[in-house]
């Protein structure tokens, strides 16, 4: 059985505990509510889900304080990576440590790292137990940043030339043996990545993981695309730098990643999840977000800035 795991890295739980109304704590609460919504959807789909945290006791207590006691299983994790402070997506870099934990085999024989701002709409298994199943979002990032710019960045980490792939950080799944290979490659890349901080188009785990996966794939590691398989789709209800496929082409995925809708997903925490009604409910929400995007485009044009691409529903 495929087991789903999400990361909940808390920068300083002792500080947050002394001021539970601080902006930092309130931001953590959004992610915890997202995790509760994700856990509820996973439960309906009969897929085990757990949060792995550097502050498991604090996270469990905070969930209880939010009225979400037992909403999600919380497990302790060992996060020893020295991540530079103040960089974008700082906490997301600890996903690299979670992948190392997967490699031990203690979390299961088939495991998946998933983002918290996702929902599970139906049960699924990995199509190829011998491969790593990843989510290629090249069609999202290449138009936004340019193929040449991305290629230059990947060259820094000795990725084979002409690799037109970029892997999203919201889903990566496979066996402990494959995660062991990935983790070993990540550690080879990590020093160079830290040295290059601030010079690449992207800062975050995706830069490291994409580079590692492409290097391994060139040496024969099998990869399967979760997007093509209908397992995962990322969809933005907010404006984007490049056009993305309409919601109608994403809504039926087994897992939906909704990075622009953390507050919406948080508002559903503690509620029963019904995969039969969620698509229509989300479509209504997305329709309102699109109207807001139209207003923002008008304002940007009036201020002399260019408009951005609006989400399309159909």
Coordinates of C-alpha atoms in Angstrom, one line a residue:
X1 CA 0.0 0.0 0.0
X2 CA 1.3 3.5 -0.9
X3 CA 1.7 5.7 2.2
X4 CA 1.6 9.5 1.9
X5 CA 3.7 11.8 4.0
X6 CA 3.8 15.5 4.4
X7 CA 6.4 17.8 5.9
X8 CA 5.7 20.1 8.8
X9 CA 9.0 21.7 9.7
X10 CA 8.6 24.4 12.4
X11 CA 11.4 26.9 12.6
X12 CA 11.2 27.6 16.4
X13 CA 8.3 26.0 18.2
X14 CA 9.5 27.3 21.6
X15 CA 9.0 30.9 20.3
X16 CA 5.6 30.1 18.7
X17 CA 4.4 28.4 21.9
X18 CA 5.0 31.6 23.9
X19 CA 3.1 33.8 21.4
X20 CA 0.4 31.6 19.7
X21 CA -1.1 34.7 18.0
X22 CA 2.1 35.7 16.3
X23 CA 2.2 36.0 12.5
X24 CA 4.6 33.0 12.4
X25 CA 2.2 30.8 14.4
X26 CA -0.8 31.9 12.3
X27 CA 1.0 30.9 9.1
X28 CA 1.8 27.5 10.6
X29 CA -1.9 27.2 11.5
X30 CA -2.9 27.5 7.8
X31 CA -0.5 24.7 6.9
X32 CA -1.8 22.6 9.8
X33 CA -5.4 23.2 8.7
X34 CA -4.3 22.2 5.1
X35 CA -2.9 19.0 6.5
X36 CA -6.2 18.3 8.3
X37 CA -8.1 18.7 5.0
X38 CA -5.6 16.5 3.2
X39 CA -5.8 13.9 5.9
X40 CA -9.6 13.8 5.7
X41 CA -9.5 13.3 2.0
X42 CA -6.8 10.6 2.3
X43 CA -8.9 8.8 4.9
X44 CA -11.9 8.7 2.6
X45 CA -9.7 7.3 -0.2
X46 CA -8.3 4.7 2.2
X47 CA -4.7 5.9 1.8
X48 CA -2.6 6.3 4.9
X49 CA -1.3 9.8 5.5
X50 CA 1.0 11.2 8.2
X51 CA 2.8 14.5 9.0
X52 CA 6.5 14.2 9.7
X53 CA 7.8 17.1 11.9
X54 CA 10.9 18.2 13.8
X55 CA 8.5 19.3 16.5
X56 CA 5.9 16.5 16.6
X57 CA 4.7 17.1 20.1
X58 CA 4.2 20.8 19.5
X59 CA 2.4 20.1 16.2
X60 CA 0.1 17.6 17.8
X61 CA -0.7 20.0 20.6
X62 CA -1.3 22.9 18.1
X63 CA -3.7 20.7 16.1
X64 CA -5.6 20.0 19.3
X65 CA -5.7 23.7 20.1
X66 CA -7.2 24.4 16.7
X67 CA -10.0 21.9 17.5
X68 CA -8.4 19.3 15.2
X69 CA -7.2 16.7 17.7
X70 CA -6.4 13.4 15.9
X71 CA -7.1 15.1 12.5
X72 CA -3.7 13.8 11.3
X73 CA -1.1 11.4 12.5
X74 CA 2.1 13.3 13.5
X75 CA 5.5 11.5 13.5
X76 CA 8.9 12.8 14.7
X77 CA 11.6 13.2 12.1
X78 CA 15.3 13.9 12.1
X79 CA 16.1 17.1 10.3
X80 CA 19.8 17.9 10.5
X81 CA 20.3 19.8 7.3
X82 CA 22.0 23.2 7.6
X83 CA 19.7 25.3 5.5
X84 CA 20.8 29.0 5.2
X85 CA 18.3 31.3 6.9
X86 CA 16.2 33.9 5.1
X87 CA 16.1 32.2 1.7
X88 CA 12.9 31.6 -0.2
X89 CA 11.1 28.3 0.6
X90 CA 13.5 27.7 3.5
X91 CA 11.4 25.1 5.2
X92 CA 10.8 23.2 1.9
X93 CA 14.4 22.3 1.8
X94 CA 13.9 19.9 4.7
X95 CA 11.9 17.7 2.2
X96 CA 15.4 16.5 1.2
X97 CA 15.9 15.1 4.7
X98 CA 12.5 13.4 4.6
X99 CA 13.5 11.7 1.4
X100 CA 16.5 10.4 3.3
X101 CA 14.2 9.0 5.9
X102 CA 12.2 7.2 3.2
X103 CA 15.5 5.6 2.1
X104 CA 15.7 3.8 5.5
X105 CA 12.6 1.8 4.8
X106 CA 11.1 2.6 8.2
X107 CA 8.2 4.6 6.8
X108 CA 7.1 1.9 4.3
X109 CA 7.9 -0.1 1.2
X110 CA 6.1 2.3 -1.1
X111 CA 6.0 5.9 0.1
X112 CA 5.2 9.4 -1.4
X113 CA 6.1 12.8 -0.3
X114 CA 3.2 15.2 -0.9
X115 CA 2.6 18.9 -0.3
X116 CA 0.0 19.8 2.3
X117 CA -2.1 22.1 0.0
X118 CA -3.4 19.0 -1.8
X119 CA -6.5 16.8 -1.7
X120 CA -6.9 13.1 -2.5
X121 CA -9.9 12.4 -4.7
X122 CA -9.5 8.7 -5.2
X123 CA -7.3 5.8 -4.1
X124 CA -4.3 5.0 -6.4
X125 CA -1.2 2.9 -6.4
X126 CA 2.1 3.4 -8.2
X127 CA 2.2 1.9 -11.7
X128 CA 5.8 0.8 -11.5
X129 CA 7.2 -0.2 -8.1
X130 CA 10.7 -0.2 -9.5
X131 CA 10.6 3.5 -10.7
X132 CA 10.4 6.8 -9.0
X133 CA 7.0 8.4 -9.9
X134 CA 7.5 12.2 -10.2
X135 CA 5.5 15.2 -11.6
X136 CA 6.9 16.9 -14.6
X137 CA 5.8 20.6 -14.7
X138 CA 8.1 21.7 -17.6
X139 CA 5.0 23.1 -19.4
X140 CA 4.4 25.4 -16.4
X141 CA 7.9 26.7 -15.8
X142 CA 9.5 26.9 -19.2
X143 CA 7.1 29.6 -20.7
X144 CA 7.4 31.6 -17.4
X145 CA 11.2 31.6 -17.1
X146 CA 12.5 30.6 -20.5
X147 CA 14.1 27.4 -21.6
X148 CA 17.5 29.0 -22.0
X149 CA 17.5 30.4 -18.4
X150 CA 16.5 27.1 -16.9
X151 CA 19.1 25.3 -19.0
X152 CA 21.8 27.6 -17.7
X153 CA 20.8 26.9 -14.1
X154 CA 20.7 23.2 -14.7
X155 CA 24.2 23.4 -16.2
X156 CA 25.5 24.5 -12.9
X157 CA 24.7 21.1 -11.5
X158 CA 26.1 19.1 -14.4
X159 CA 22.7 18.0 -15.7
X160 CA 22.8 16.5 -19.3
X161 CA 22.4 19.3 -21.9
X162 CA 18.9 19.6 -23.4
X163 CA 17.0 18.2 -20.5
X164 CA 13.6 19.6 -20.9
X165 CA 12.1 18.5 -17.7
X166 CA 11.3 20.2 -14.3
X167 CA 9.9 18.2 -11.5
X168 CA 7.4 19.7 -9.0
X169 CA 8.0 19.3 -5.3
X170 CA 4.4 18.3 -4.5
X171 CA 4.7 14.6 -5.3
X172 CA 7.5 12.1 -5.5
X173 CA 7.0 8.4 -4.8
X174 CA 8.7 5.1 -4.9
X175 CA 10.6 2.5 -2.9
X176 CA 13.2 3.0 -0.2
X177 CA 15.9 1.7 -2.6
X178 CA 15.1 4.4 -5.2
X179 CA 14.9 7.1 -2.5
X180 CA 18.4 6.0 -1.3
X181 CA 19.7 6.6 -4.8
X182 CA 18.0 10.0 -5.0
X183 CA 19.3 11.0 -1.6
X184 CA 22.8 10.1 -2.4
X185 CA 22.7 12.2 -5.6
X186 CA 21.1 15.1 -3.7
X187 CA 24.0 15.2 -1.2
X188 CA 26.4 15.4 -4.1
X189 CA 24.6 18.5 -5.4
X190 CA 23.8 20.2 -2.1
X191 CA 27.2 22.1 -1.6
X192 CA 27.1 23.5 -5.1
X193 CA 23.4 24.5 -4.7
X194 CA 24.2 26.4 -1.5
X195 CA 27.1 28.1 -3.2
X196 CA 24.8 29.2 -6.1
X197 CA 22.0 30.6 -3.9
X198 CA 20.6 33.8 -5.3
X199 CA 21.8 33.2 -8.8
X200 CA 19.3 30.7 -10.2
X201 CA 15.7 31.3 -11.4
X202 CA 14.4 29.1 -8.6
X203 CA 15.4 28.6 -4.9
X204 CA 14.0 25.6 -3.3
X205 CA 13.9 21.8 -3.2
X206 CA 12.7 21.6 -6.8
X207 CA 16.0 22.9 -8.0
X208 CA 18.0 20.2 -6.2
X209 CA 15.6 17.4 -6.8
X210 CA 15.2 18.1 -10.5
X211 CA 19.0 18.2 -11.0
X212 CA 19.4 14.9 -9.1
X213 CA 16.6 13.2 -11.0
X214 CA 17.9 14.2 -14.4
X215 CA 21.4 13.1 -13.5
X216 CA 20.1 9.7 -12.3
X217 CA 17.8 9.3 -15.3
X218 CA 20.7 9.8 -17.6
X219 CA 22.4 6.9 -15.9
X220 CA 19.3 4.7 -16.2
X221 CA 17.0 5.3 -13.2
X222 CA 13.4 4.8 -14.4
X223 CA 11.0 7.8 -13.9
X224 CA 7.2 7.8 -14.4
X225 CA 5.3 11.0 -14.8
X226 CA 2.4 11.3 -12.3
X227 CA 0.8 14.0 -14.5
X228 CA 0.6 11.8 -17.6
X229 CA -0.7 9.0 -15.4
X230 CA -3.6 11.1 -14.0
X231 CA -2.3 10.8 -10.5
X232 CA -1.4 14.5 -9.8
X233 CA -2.3 17.9 -11.3
X234 CA -1.2 21.3 -10.1
X235 CA -3.7 24.0 -10.8
X236 CA -3.6 27.7 -10.0
X237 CA -6.8 29.7 -9.3
X238 CA -4.6 32.8 -9.2
X239 CA -3.0 34.7 -12.2
X240 CA 0.1 33.1 -13.6
X241 CA 3.1 34.2 -15.7
X242 CA 2.3 31.7 -18.4
X243 CA -1.0 30.1 -19.5
X244 CA -1.8 26.8 -17.9
X245 CA -4.4 24.2 -19.0
X246 CA -8.0 24.8 -17.9
X247 CA -9.4 23.4 -14.7
X248 CA -11.5 20.9 -16.7
X249 CA -8.3 19.1 -17.7
X250 CA -7.0 18.8 -14.1
X251 CA -10.1 18.4 -11.9
X252 CA -10.3 14.6 -12.3
X253 CA -6.8 13.8 -11.1
X254 CA -6.4 11.4 -8.2
X255 CA -4.6 14.2 -6.3
X256 CA -5.1 17.9 -6.9
X257 CA -2.4 20.4 -5.8
X258 CA -3.9 23.9 -5.2
X259 CA -1.0 26.2 -4.2
X260 CA -3.1 29.4 -4.6
X261 CA -5.9 28.1 -2.4
X262 CA -4.3 27.4 1.0
X263 CA -6.8 29.6 2.8
X264 CA -9.7 27.8 1.0
X265 CA -8.4 24.4 2.0
X266 CA -7.7 25.6 5.5
X267 CA -11.3 26.7 5.8
X268 CA -12.4 23.1 5.2
X269 CA -10.4 21.7 8.0
X270 CA -12.4 19.6 10.4
X271 CA -15.1 19.0 7.8
X272 CA -15.9 15.7 6.2
X273 CA -14.5 15.4 2.7
X274 CA -16.7 14.1 -0.1
X275 CA -14.9 13.5 -3.4
X276 CA -18.3 13.5 -5.2
X277 CA -19.1 17.1 -4.3
X278 CA -15.6 18.6 -4.0
X279 CA -15.0 19.3 -7.7
X280 CA -18.2 21.4 -8.0
X281 CA -17.5 23.2 -4.8
X282 CA -14.0 24.0 -5.8
X283 CA -15.1 25.1 -9.3
X284 CA -17.4 27.7 -7.6
X285 CA -14.5 28.9 -5.5
X286 CA -12.2 29.1 -8.6
X287 CA -14.8 31.1 -10.5
X288 CA -14.7 33.8 -7.8
X289 CA -10.9 33.8 -7.8
X290 CA -11.0 34.3 -11.5
X291 CA -13.2 37.4 -11.1
X292 CA -10.7 38.8 -8.6
X293 CA -7.9 38.2 -11.1
X294 CA -9.8 40.1 -13.7
X295 CA -10.0 43.1 -11.4
X296 CA -6.2 42.8 -10.6
X297 CA -5.4 42.8 -14.3
X298 CA -7.4 46.0 -14.8
X299 CA -5.6 47.7 -12.0
X300 CA -2.2 46.6 -13.3
X301 CA -3.0 47.9 -16.8
X302 CA -4.1 51.2 -15.3
X303 CA -0.8 51.4 -13.4
X304 CA 1.2 50.7 -16.5
X305 CA 2.0 47.1 -15.6
X306 CA 1.2 44.2 -17.9
X307 CA -1.6 41.9 -17.2
X308 CA -1.1 38.3 -16.3
X309 CA -2.8 35.1 -17.5
X310 CA -6.2 34.4 -15.9
X311 CA -7.2 30.8 -14.8
X312 CA -9.5 29.1 -17.3
X313 CA -12.2 26.9 -16.0
X314 CA -13.1 25.1 -19.3

